[in-house]
Structure formats: C-alpha cells, structure tokens
PDB file of C-alpha atoms in Angstrom:
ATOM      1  CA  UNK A  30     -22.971  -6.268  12.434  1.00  0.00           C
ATOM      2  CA  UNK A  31     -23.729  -9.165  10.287  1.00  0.00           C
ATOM      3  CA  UNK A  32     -21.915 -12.032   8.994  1.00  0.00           C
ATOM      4  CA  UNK A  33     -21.000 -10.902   5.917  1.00  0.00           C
ATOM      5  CA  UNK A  34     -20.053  -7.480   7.376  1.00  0.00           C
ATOM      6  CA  UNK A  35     -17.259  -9.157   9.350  1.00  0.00           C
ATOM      7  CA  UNK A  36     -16.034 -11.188   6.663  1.00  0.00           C
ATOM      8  CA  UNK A  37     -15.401  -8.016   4.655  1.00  0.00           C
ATOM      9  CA  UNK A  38     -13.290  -6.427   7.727  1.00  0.00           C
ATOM     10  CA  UNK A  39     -11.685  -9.709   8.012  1.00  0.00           C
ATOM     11  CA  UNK A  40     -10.935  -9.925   4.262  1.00  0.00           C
ATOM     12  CA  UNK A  41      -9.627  -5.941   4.387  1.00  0.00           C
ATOM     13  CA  UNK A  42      -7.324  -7.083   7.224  1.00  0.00           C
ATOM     14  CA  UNK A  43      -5.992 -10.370   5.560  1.00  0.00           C
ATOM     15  CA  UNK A  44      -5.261  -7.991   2.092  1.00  0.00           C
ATOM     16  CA  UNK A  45      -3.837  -5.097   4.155  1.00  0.00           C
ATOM     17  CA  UNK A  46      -1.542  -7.756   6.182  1.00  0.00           C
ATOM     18  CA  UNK A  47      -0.510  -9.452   2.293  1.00  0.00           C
ATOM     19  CA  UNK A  48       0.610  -5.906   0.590  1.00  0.00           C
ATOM     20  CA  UNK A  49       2.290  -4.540   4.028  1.00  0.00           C
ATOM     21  CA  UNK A  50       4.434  -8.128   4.248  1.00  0.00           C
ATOM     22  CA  UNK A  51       5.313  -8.041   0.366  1.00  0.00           C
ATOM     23  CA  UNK A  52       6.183  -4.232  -0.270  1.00  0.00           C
ATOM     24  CA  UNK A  53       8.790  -4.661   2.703  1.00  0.00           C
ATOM     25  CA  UNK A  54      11.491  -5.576  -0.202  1.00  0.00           C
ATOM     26  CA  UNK A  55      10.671  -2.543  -2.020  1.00  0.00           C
ATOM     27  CA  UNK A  56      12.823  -0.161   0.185  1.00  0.00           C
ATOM     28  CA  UNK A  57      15.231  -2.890   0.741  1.00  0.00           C
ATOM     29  CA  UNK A  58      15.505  -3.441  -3.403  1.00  0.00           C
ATOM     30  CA  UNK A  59      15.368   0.683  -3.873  1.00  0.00           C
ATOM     31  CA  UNK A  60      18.578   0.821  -1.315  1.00  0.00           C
ATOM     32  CA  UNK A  61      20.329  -1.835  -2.275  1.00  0.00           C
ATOM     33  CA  UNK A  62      20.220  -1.217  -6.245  1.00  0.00           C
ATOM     34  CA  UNK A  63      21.328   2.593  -5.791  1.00  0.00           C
ATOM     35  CA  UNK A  64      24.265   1.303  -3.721  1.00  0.00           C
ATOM     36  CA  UNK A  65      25.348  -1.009  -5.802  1.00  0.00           C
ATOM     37  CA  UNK A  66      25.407   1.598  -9.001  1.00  0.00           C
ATOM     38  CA  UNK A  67      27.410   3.510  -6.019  1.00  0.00           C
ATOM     39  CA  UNK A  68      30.114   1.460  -5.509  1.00  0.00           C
ATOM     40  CA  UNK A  69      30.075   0.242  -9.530  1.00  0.00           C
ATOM     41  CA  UNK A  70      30.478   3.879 -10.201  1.00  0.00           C
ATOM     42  CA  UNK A  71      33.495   4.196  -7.468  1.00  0.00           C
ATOM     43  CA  UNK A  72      35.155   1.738  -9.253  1.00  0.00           C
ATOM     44  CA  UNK A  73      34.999   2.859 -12.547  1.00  0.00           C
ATOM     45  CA  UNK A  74      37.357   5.952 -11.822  1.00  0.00           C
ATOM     46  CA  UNK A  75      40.506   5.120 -12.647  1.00  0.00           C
ATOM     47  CA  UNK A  76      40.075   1.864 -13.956  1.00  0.00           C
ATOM     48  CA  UNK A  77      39.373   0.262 -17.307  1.00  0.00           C
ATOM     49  CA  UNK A  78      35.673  -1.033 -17.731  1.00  0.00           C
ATOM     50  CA  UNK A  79      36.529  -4.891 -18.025  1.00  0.00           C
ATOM     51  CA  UNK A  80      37.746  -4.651 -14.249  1.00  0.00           C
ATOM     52  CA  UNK A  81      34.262  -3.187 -12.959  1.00  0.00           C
ATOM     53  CA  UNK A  82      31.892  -5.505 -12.480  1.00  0.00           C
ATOM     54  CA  UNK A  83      30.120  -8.153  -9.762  1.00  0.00           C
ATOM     55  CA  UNK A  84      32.169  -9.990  -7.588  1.00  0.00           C
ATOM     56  CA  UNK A  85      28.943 -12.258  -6.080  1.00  0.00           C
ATOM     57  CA  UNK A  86      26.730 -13.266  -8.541  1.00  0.00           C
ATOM     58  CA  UNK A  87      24.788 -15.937  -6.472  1.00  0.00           C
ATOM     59  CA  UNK A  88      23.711 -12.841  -4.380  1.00  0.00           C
ATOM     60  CA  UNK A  89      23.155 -10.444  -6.864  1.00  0.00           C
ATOM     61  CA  UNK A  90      21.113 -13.308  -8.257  1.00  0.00           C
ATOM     62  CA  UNK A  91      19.158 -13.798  -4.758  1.00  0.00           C
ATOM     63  CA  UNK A  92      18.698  -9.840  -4.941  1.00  0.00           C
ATOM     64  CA  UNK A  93      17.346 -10.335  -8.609  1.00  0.00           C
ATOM     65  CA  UNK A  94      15.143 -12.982  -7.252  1.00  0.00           C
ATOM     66  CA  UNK A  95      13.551 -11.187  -4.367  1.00  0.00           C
ATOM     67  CA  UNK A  96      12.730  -7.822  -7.179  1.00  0.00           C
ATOM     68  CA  UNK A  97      10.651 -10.906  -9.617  1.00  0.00           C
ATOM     69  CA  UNK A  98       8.812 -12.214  -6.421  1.00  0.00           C
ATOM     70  CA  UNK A  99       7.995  -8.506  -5.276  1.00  0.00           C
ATOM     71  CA  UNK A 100       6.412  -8.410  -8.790  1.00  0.00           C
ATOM     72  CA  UNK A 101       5.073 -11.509  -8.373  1.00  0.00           C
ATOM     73  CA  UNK A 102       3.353 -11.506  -4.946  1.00  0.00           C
ATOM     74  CA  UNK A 103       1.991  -8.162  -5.517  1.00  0.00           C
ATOM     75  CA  UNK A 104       0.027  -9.557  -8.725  1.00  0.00           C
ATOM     76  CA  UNK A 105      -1.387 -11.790  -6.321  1.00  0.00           C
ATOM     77  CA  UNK A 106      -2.571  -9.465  -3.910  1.00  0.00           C
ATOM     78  CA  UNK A 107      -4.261  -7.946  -6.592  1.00  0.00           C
ATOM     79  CA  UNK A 108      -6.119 -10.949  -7.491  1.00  0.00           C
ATOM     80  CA  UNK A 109      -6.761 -11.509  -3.696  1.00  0.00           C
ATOM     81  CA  UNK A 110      -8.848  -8.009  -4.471  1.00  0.00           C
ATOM     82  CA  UNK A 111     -10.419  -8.652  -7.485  1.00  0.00           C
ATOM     83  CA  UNK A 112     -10.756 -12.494  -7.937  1.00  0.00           C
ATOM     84  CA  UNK A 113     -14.804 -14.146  -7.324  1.00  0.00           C
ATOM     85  CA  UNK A 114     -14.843 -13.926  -2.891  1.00  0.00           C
ATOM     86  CA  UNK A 115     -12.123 -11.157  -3.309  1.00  0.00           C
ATOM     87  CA  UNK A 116     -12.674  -8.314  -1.304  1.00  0.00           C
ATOM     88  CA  UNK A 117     -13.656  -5.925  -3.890  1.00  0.00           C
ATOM     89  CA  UNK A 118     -16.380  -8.674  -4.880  1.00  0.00           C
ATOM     90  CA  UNK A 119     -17.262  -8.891  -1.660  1.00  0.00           C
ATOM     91  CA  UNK A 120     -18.288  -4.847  -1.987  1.00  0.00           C
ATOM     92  CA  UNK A 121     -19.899  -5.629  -5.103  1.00  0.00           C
ATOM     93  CA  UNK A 122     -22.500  -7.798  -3.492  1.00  0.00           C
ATOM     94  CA  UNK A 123     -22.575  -5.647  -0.180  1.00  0.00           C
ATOM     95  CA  UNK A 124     -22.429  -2.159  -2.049  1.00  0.00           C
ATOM     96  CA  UNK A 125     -24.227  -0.307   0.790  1.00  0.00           C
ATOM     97  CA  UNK A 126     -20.898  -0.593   2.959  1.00  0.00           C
ATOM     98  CA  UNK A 127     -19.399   2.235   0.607  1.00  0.00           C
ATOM     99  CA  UNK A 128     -21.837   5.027   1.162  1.00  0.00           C
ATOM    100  CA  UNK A 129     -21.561   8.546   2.627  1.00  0.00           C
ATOM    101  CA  UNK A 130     -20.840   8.929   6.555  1.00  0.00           C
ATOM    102  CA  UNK A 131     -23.810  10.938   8.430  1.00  0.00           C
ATOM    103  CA  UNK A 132     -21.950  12.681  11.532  1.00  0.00           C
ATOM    104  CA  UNK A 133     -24.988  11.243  13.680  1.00  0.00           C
ATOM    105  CA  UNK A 134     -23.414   7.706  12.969  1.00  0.00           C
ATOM    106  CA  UNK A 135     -20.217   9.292  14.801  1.00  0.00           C
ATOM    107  CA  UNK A 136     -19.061   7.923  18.379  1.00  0.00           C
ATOM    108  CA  UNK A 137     -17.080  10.881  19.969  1.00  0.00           C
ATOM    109  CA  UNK A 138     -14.202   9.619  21.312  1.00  0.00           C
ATOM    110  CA  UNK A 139     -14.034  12.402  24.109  1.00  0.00           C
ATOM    111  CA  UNK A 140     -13.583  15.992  24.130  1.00  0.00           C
ATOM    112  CA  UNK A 141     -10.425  17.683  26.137  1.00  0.00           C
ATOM    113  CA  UNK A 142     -11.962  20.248  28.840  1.00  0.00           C
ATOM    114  CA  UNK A 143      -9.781  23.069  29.551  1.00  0.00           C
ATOM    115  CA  UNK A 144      -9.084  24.204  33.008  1.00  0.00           C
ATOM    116  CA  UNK A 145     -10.834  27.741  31.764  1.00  0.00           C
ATOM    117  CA  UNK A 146     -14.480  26.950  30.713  1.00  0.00           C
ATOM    118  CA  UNK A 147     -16.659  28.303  32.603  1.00  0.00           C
ATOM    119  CA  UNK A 148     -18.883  25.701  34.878  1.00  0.00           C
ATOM    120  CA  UNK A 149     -21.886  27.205  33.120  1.00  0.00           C
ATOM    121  CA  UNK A 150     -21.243  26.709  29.851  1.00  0.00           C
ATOM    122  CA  UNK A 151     -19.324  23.322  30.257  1.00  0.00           C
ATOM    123  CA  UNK A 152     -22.811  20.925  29.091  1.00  0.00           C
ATOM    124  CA  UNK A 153     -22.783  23.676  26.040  1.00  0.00           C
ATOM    125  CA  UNK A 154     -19.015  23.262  25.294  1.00  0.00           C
ATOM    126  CA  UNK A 155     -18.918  19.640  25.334  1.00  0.00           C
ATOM    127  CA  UNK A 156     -21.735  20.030  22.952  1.00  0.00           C
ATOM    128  CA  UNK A 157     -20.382  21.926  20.324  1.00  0.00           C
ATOM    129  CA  UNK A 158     -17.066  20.322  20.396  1.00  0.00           C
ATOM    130  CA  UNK A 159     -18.163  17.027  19.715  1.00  0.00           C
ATOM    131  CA  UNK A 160     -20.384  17.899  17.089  1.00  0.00           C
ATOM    132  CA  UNK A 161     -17.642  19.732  15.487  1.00  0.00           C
ATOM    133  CA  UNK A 162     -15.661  16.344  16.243  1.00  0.00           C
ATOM    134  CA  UNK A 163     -18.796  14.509  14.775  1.00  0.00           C
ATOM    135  CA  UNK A 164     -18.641  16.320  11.412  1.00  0.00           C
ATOM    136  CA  UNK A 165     -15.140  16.264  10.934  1.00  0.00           C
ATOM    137  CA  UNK A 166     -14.563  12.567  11.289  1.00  0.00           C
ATOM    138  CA  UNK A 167     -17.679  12.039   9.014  1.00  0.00           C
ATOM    139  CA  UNK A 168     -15.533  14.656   6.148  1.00  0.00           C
ATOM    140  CA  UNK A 169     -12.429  12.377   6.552  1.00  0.00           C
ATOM    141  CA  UNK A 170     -14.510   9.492   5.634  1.00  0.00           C
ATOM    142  CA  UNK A 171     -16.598  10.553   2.959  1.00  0.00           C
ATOM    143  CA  UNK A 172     -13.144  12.160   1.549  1.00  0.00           C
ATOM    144  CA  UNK A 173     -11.451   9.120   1.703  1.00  0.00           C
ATOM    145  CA  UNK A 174     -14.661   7.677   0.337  1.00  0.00           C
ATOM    146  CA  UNK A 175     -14.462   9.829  -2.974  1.00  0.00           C
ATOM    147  CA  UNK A 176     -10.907   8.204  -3.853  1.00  0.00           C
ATOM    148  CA  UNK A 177     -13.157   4.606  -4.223  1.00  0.00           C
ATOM    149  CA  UNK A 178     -16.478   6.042  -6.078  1.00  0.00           C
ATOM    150  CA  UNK A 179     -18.034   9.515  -7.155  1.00  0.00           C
ATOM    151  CA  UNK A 180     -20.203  11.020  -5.182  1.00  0.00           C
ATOM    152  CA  UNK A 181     -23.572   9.638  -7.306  1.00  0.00           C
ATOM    153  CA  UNK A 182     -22.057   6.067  -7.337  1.00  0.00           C
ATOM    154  CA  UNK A 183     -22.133   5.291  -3.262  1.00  0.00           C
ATOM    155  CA  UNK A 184     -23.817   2.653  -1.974  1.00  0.00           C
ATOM    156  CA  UNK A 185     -24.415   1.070  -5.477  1.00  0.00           C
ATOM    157  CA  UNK A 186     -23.285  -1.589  -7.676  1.00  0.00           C
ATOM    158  CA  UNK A 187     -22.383  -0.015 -10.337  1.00  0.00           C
ATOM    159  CA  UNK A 188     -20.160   2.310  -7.691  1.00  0.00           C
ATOM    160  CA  UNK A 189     -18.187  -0.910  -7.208  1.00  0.00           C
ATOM    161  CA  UNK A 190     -17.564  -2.340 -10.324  1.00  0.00           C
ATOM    162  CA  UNK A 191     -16.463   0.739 -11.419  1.00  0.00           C
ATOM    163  CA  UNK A 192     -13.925   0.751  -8.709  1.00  0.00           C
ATOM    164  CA  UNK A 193     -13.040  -2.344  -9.805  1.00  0.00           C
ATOM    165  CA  UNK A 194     -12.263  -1.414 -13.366  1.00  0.00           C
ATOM    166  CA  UNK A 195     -10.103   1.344 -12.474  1.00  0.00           C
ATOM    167  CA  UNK A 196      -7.957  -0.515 -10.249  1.00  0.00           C
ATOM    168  CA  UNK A 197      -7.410  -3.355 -12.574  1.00  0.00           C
ATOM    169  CA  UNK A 198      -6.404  -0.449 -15.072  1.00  0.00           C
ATOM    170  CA  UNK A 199      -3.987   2.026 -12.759  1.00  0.00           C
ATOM    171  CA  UNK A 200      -1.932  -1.564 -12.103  1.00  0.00           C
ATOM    172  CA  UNK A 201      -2.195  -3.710 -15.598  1.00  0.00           C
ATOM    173  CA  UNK A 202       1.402  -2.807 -15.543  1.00  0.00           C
ATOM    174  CA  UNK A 203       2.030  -5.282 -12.858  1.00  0.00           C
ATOM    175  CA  UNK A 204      -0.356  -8.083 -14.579  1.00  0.00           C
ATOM    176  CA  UNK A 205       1.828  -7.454 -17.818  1.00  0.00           C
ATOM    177  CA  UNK A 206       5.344  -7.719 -16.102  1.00  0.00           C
ATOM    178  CA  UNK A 207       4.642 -10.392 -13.913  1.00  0.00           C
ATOM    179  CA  UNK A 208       2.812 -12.389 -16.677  1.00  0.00           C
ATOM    180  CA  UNK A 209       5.191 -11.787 -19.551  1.00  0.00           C
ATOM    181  CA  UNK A 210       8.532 -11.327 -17.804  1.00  0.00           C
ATOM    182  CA  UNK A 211       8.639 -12.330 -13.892  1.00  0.00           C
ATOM    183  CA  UNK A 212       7.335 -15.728 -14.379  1.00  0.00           C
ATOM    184  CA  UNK A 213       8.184 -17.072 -17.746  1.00  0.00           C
ATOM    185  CA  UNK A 214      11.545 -15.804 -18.286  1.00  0.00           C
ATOM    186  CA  UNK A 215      12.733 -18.930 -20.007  1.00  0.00           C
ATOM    187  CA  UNK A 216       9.488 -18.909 -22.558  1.00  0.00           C
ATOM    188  CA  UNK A 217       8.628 -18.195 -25.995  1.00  0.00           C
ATOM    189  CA  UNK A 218       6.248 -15.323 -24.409  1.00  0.00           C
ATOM    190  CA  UNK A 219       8.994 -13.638 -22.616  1.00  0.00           C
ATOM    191  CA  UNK A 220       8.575  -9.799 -23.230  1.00  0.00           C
ATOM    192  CA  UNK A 221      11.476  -7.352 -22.066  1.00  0.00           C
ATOM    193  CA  UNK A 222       9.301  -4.501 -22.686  1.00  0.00           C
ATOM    194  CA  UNK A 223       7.167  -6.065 -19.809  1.00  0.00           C
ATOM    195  CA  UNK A 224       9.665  -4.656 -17.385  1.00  0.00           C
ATOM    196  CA  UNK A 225       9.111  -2.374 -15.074  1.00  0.00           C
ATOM    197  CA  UNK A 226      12.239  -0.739 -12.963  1.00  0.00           C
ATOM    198  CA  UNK A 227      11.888   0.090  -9.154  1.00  0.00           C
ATOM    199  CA  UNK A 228      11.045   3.571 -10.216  1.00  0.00           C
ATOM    200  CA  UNK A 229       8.125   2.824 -12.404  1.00  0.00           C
ATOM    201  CA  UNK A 230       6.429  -0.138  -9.979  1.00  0.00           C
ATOM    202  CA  UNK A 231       6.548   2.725  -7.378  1.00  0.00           C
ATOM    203  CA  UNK A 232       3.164   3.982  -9.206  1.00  0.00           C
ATOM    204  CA  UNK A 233       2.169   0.228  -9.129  1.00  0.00           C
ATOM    205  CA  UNK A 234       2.254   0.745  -5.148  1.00  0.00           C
ATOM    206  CA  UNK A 235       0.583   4.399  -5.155  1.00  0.00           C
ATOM    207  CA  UNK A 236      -2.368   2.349  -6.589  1.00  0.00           C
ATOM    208  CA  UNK A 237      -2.668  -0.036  -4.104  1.00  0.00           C
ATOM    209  CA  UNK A 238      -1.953   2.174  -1.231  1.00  0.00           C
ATOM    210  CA  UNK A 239      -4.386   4.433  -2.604  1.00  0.00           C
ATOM    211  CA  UNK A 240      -7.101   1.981  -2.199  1.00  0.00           C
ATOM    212  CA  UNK A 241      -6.393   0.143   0.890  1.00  0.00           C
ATOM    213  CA  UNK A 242      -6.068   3.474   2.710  1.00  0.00           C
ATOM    214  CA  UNK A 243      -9.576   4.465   1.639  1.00  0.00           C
ATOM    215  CA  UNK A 244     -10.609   1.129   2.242  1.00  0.00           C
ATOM    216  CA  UNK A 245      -9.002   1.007   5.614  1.00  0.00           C
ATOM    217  CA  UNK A 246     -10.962   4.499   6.832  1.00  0.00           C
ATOM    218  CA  UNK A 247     -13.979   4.108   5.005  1.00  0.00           C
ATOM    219  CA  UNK A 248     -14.343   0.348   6.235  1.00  0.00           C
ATOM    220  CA  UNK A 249     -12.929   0.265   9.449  1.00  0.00           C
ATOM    221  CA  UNK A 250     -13.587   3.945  10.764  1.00  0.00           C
ATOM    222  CA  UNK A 251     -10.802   4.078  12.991  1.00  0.00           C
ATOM    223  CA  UNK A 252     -11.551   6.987  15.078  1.00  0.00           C
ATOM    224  CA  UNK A 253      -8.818   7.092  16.926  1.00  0.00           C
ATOM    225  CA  UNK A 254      -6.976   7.607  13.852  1.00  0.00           C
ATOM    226  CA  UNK A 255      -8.642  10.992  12.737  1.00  0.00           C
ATOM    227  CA  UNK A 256      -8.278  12.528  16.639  1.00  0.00           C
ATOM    228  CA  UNK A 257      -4.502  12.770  16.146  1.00  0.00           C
ATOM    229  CA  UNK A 258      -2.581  15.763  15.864  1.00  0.00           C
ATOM    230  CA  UNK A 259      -1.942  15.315  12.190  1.00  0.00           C
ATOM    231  CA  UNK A 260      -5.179  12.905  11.564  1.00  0.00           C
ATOM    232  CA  UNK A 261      -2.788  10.691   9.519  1.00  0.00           C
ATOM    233  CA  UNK A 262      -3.159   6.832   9.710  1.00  0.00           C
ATOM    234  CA  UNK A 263       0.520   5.051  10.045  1.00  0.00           C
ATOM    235  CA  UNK A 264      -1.320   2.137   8.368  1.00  0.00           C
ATOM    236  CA  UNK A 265       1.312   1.309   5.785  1.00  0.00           C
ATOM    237  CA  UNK A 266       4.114   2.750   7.708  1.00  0.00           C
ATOM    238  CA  UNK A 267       4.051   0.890  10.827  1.00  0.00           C
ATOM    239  CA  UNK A 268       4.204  -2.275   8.870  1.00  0.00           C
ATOM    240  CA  UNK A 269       6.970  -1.353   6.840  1.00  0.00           C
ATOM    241  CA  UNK A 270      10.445  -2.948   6.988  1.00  0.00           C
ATOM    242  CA  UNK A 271      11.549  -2.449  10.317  1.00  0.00           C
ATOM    243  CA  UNK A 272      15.293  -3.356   9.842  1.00  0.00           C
ATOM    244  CA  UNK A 273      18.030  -1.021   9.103  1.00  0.00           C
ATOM    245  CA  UNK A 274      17.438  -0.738   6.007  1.00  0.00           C
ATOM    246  CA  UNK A 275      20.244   1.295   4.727  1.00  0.00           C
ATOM    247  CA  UNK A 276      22.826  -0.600   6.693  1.00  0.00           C
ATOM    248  CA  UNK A 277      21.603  -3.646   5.120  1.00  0.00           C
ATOM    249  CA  UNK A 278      21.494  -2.543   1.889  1.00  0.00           C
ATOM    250  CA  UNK A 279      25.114  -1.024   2.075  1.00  0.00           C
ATOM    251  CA  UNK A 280      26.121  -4.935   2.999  1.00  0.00           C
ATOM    252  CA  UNK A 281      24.376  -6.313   0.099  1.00  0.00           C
ATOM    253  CA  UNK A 282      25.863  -4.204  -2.359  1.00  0.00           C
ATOM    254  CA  UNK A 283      29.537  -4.213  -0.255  1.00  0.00           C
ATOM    255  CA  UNK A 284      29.320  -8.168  -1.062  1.00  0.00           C
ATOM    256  CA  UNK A 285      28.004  -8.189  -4.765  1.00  0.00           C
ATOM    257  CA  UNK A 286      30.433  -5.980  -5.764  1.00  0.00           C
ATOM    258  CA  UNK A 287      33.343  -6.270  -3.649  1.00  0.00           C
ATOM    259  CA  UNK A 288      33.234 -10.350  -3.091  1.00  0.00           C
ATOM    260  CA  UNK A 289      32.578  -9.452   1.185  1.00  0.00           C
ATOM    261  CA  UNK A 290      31.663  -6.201   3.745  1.00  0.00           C
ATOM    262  CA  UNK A 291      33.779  -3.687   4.101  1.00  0.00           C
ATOM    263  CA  UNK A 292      32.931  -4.329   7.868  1.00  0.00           C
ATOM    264  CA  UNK A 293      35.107  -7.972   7.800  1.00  0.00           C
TER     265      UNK A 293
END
C-alpha cells in the first residue's frame, strides 16, 4: 500500500473519530430537551402560566451552549471532508480507491466445517463456501460503494467531485445555521430562520453517517465486519455516548426546572 493510500485510511479514521466524539451530545440534547418540556408540562396543570418556567438558567444556558457547539463542530467536520487535503480531496486525486470490489481481491476469513461433511467432499466444500463468502463480501462493498458514486462514475474523478457536491448539498443546512445563527448570534447577519431544531439536524447526521459508513466499508474492507450474523458494522454505535444517558438527562432537566434533583 502506498503512502498516500495510508494517509487516506488515516484521514478516514481521524474524520470518523471527529463526528463519533461530537454527535455524542446529540442523544444527550434529544433527552434532555424532551424532559424538560416533561416536567414544564407537569407543572403547568394546575397552575397559572407565570409560575411555570426555569428555575436554572446558567444550566439551561450551558445546555443551550453545548446544542450551538454540536452545530458548530459538526460544520467543521464537514470542512475536515471537503476542505483542500480533506479526505474527500484526498479521493479526488486518488479516485481509483472508489472502484468496484472483484471477489478475487477477497481474503476469506475462514469457513466453519460441520461435524457432517463428508471427508471426500471436504477440499470441495471449503471451496464453494468461500467463494460464496468471496462474492458476498465483494456485494456488500460495491453496495455500500453505490451510496458514494453510480455505477459508471467509479474509479474516476468526476465520480468524486460529484460526491462531493452532493454532500455539501444534503448538509448546507448545517453551513447555514452554524454560519448565520450558531456563531454570530450577537450580529447584524443573525438569521432565526437559520435554525434548525434537534429534529431537523437529525437529517444533518443521516448525511454524514451515510457517507462515513460507505466510506468506512468501501475504504477499510473490514471483513470481519460482513462475517457477522447480521453483517452490520457497530461503527457509529460503539462510539456513541456511553453514559446513562437518560438518567443524565432526567438530572439536567430535574435542575433547570426545578432549581436541584429530585434525587437530593
């Protein structure tokens, strides 16, 4: 593998590591906000509307906070994609890297040998098996591989920047909120129609999950991956927020709207 191979796996690892560490507040922020309208709701029976409201301000503010930088970071792992030694340039000038998956450039990883097959026919079994192993990594791939570019466009340039375009488009929702909300809330370009709600960045995420999973297989071939029982990678998953999430977000709200936990 050359050098510039391995700084494109190094680059998909460093980009992969960014959005796994940054979309850890989204669940946390999802949680939190629906537990909050919980408890805001709770206290609206039975009580007049001007007695409803936060308690803690400084950490509502702090939860505030955390929902702009989720907006913000994720802008800039979207640059670290696109920007001149991004990965996706990177591709650009290495195009052959996203091309279609021959099952002869397939490694078996090993075929389980039942305690029934015939001696005779084992060298024949094995055979078969791993070819049909072969083949069906190699479909996995060039699936995954049709997300990123049509089938005409692999191994090209034009593939690539294509590729390109489209992702810039699916999240130019996120360049528009961060740049005209997010990060210049106190200037004359401030734009509330920028904003985009938990529920509507979640497509914002799709996008980029959509693309570093395809990336990830097609790139990185992890065998071992597509061998599993479900042949689902826990890519995103594993790196996810590892905390209780709900129990945490059940504090946060318990102190923004009641002043302290209900566990004190």
């Amino acid at each position: 593998m050359s050098e510039q191979r391995d700084e494109i796996l190094e680059k998909l690892g460093e980009v992969i590591g960014f959005y796994s560490a940054t979309k850890r507040r989204y669940s946390l922020l999802l949680v939190t906000s629906k537990s909050v309208s919980g408890l805001l709701a709770q206290h609206q029976e039975g009580k007049s509307s001007q007695n409803v409201g936060i308690k803690n301000d400084a950490v509502y503010q702090l939860v505030c906070d955390s929902f702009d930088m989720l907006v913000i970071d994720l802008l800039s792992v979207r640059q670290a994609l696109i920007k001149d030694g991004g990965l996706l340039c990177l591709l650009k000038k290495n195009p052959d890297r996203l091309r279609r998956c021959e099952a002869s450039e397939i490694e078996t990883v090993g075929v389980h040998i039942g305690s029934l097959v015939d001696v005779e026919d084992l060298e024949r079994f094995v055979a078969e098996a791993e070819d049909r192993q072969r083949k069906q990594i190699a479909q996995k791939i060039n699936s995954a591989l049709e997300l990123l570019v049509p089938s005409g466009e692999s191994g090209t340039k034009e593939g690539v920047e294509a590729l390109i375009k489209r992702f810039i488009k699916e999240t130019e929702p996120l360049e528009r909120d961060r740049n005209r909300f997010r990060a210049h809330r106190y200037e004359q370009n401030f734009n509330k129609q920028s904003f985009q709600p938990l529920s509507t960045l979640k497509a914002q995420l799709d996008a980029f999950e959509r693309l570093l999973g395809a990336l990830h297989i097609v790139l990185e071939r992890p065998i071992d991956d597509f061998v599993d029982e479900d042949g689902e990678s826990l890519l995103f998953e594993e790196r996810m927020f590892v905390a209780d999430i709900q129990g945490t977000a059940e504090d946060l709200a318990d102190i923004i709207v009641n002043g302290r936990t209900s566990k004190q």
